[in-house]
Amino acid sequence: MPSIISISGVTKTYATGFKALKEINLDIERGEIFALLGPNGAGKTTLISIVCGIVNR
């Protein structure tokens, strides 16, 4: 099946130098059940914000 969301090599570094994301690759296919899990500060919200266009890479 084709991917409905595909990201490759996403990195996010804030002005302070903090790297929230480093080289993230993700493909989500149509009909796939997906969960984004991780501890506080792992970059989950940052990744979703980038995918939604709320935060620049």
PDB file of C-alpha atoms in Angstrom:
ATOM      1  CA  MET A   1       0.000   0.000   0.000  1.00  0.00           C
ATOM      2  CA  PRO A   2       1.150   3.559  -0.597  1.00  0.00           C
ATOM      3  CA  SER A   3       2.208   5.722   2.333  1.00  0.00           C
ATOM      4  CA  ILE A   4      -0.218   8.461   3.362  1.00  0.00           C
ATOM      5  CA  ILE A   5       2.460  10.115   5.513  1.00  0.00           C
ATOM      6  CA  SER A   6       6.137   9.837   4.694  1.00  0.00           C
ATOM      7  CA  ILE A   7       8.959  11.803   6.288  1.00  0.00           C
ATOM      8  CA  SER A   8      12.667  11.329   5.814  1.00  0.00           C
ATOM      9  CA  GLY A   9      15.668  12.757   7.648  1.00  0.00           C
ATOM     10  CA  VAL A  10      13.718  15.207   9.820  1.00  0.00           C
ATOM     11  CA  THR A  11      15.926  17.038  12.304  1.00  0.00           C
ATOM     12  CA  LYS A  12      14.905  19.851  14.652  1.00  0.00           C
ATOM     13  CA  THR A  13      17.426  21.944  16.558  1.00  0.00           C
ATOM     14  CA  TYR A  14      16.163  24.847  18.642  1.00  0.00           C
ATOM     15  CA  ALA A  15      17.954  28.221  18.881  1.00  0.00           C
ATOM     16  CA  THR A  16      19.467  27.121  22.205  1.00  0.00           C
ATOM     17  CA  GLY A  17      21.231  24.265  20.405  1.00  0.00           C
ATOM     18  CA  PHE A  18      18.951  21.586  21.884  1.00  0.00           C
ATOM     19  CA  LYS A  19      18.331  18.785  19.356  1.00  0.00           C
ATOM     20  CA  ALA A  20      14.714  17.705  19.750  1.00  0.00           C
ATOM     21  CA  LEU A  21      14.800  15.380  16.718  1.00  0.00           C
ATOM     22  CA  LYS A  22      17.678  13.806  14.822  1.00  0.00           C
ATOM     23  CA  GLU A  23      17.267  12.132  11.407  1.00  0.00           C
ATOM     24  CA  ILE A  24      13.702  10.844  11.913  1.00  0.00           C
ATOM     25  CA  ASN A  25      12.283   8.607   9.172  1.00  0.00           C
ATOM     26  CA  LEU A  26       8.655   7.479   9.195  1.00  0.00           C
ATOM     27  CA  ASP A  27       6.187   5.937   6.739  1.00  0.00           C
ATOM     28  CA  ILE A  28       2.545   5.406   7.668  1.00  0.00           C
ATOM     29  CA  GLU A  29       0.448   3.411   5.220  1.00  0.00           C
ATOM     30  CA  ARG A  30      -3.293   3.713   4.589  1.00  0.00           C
ATOM     31  CA  GLY A  31      -5.236   1.602   7.109  1.00  0.00           C
ATOM     32  CA  GLU A  32      -2.268   1.211   9.436  1.00  0.00           C
ATOM     33  CA  ILE A  33      -2.779   1.750  13.167  1.00  0.00           C
ATOM     34  CA  PHE A  34       0.031   3.910  14.496  1.00  0.00           C
ATOM     35  CA  ALA A  35       1.072   5.085  17.973  1.00  0.00           C
ATOM     36  CA  LEU A  36       3.818   7.547  18.825  1.00  0.00           C
ATOM     37  CA  LEU A  37       5.173   6.638  22.261  1.00  0.00           C
ATOM     38  CA  GLY A  38       8.100   7.865  24.316  1.00  0.00           C
ATOM     39  CA  PRO A  39       9.132   9.517  27.576  1.00  0.00           C
ATOM     40  CA  ASN A  40       8.701  13.214  28.349  1.00  0.00           C
ATOM     41  CA  GLY A  41      11.034  15.322  26.218  1.00  0.00           C
ATOM     42  CA  ALA A  42      11.491  12.651  23.541  1.00  0.00           C
ATOM     43  CA  GLY A  43      10.210  14.909  20.729  1.00  0.00           C
ATOM     44  CA  LYS A  44       6.730  13.439  20.138  1.00  0.00           C
ATOM     45  CA  THR A  45       4.921  16.782  20.145  1.00  0.00           C
ATOM     46  CA  THR A  46       7.690  18.399  18.098  1.00  0.00           C
ATOM     47  CA  LEU A  47       7.397  15.695  15.427  1.00  0.00           C
ATOM     48  CA  ILE A  48       3.595  15.995  15.217  1.00  0.00           C
ATOM     49  CA  SER A  49       3.893  19.805  15.080  1.00  0.00           C
ATOM     50  CA  ILE A  50       6.341  19.557  12.169  1.00  0.00           C
ATOM     51  CA  VAL A  51       4.104  17.092  10.288  1.00  0.00           C
ATOM     52  CA  CYS A  52       1.121  19.446  10.793  1.00  0.00           C
ATOM     53  CA  GLY A  53       3.148  22.479   9.684  1.00  0.00           C
ATOM     54  CA  ILE A  54       2.938  24.226  13.044  1.00  0.00           C
ATOM     55  CA  VAL A  55       6.726  24.223  13.644  1.00  0.00           C
ATOM     56  CA  ASN A  56       9.465  24.681  11.031  1.00  0.00           C
ATOM     57  CA  ARG A  57      12.166  22.056  10.685  1.00  0.00           C
TER      58      ARG A  57
END
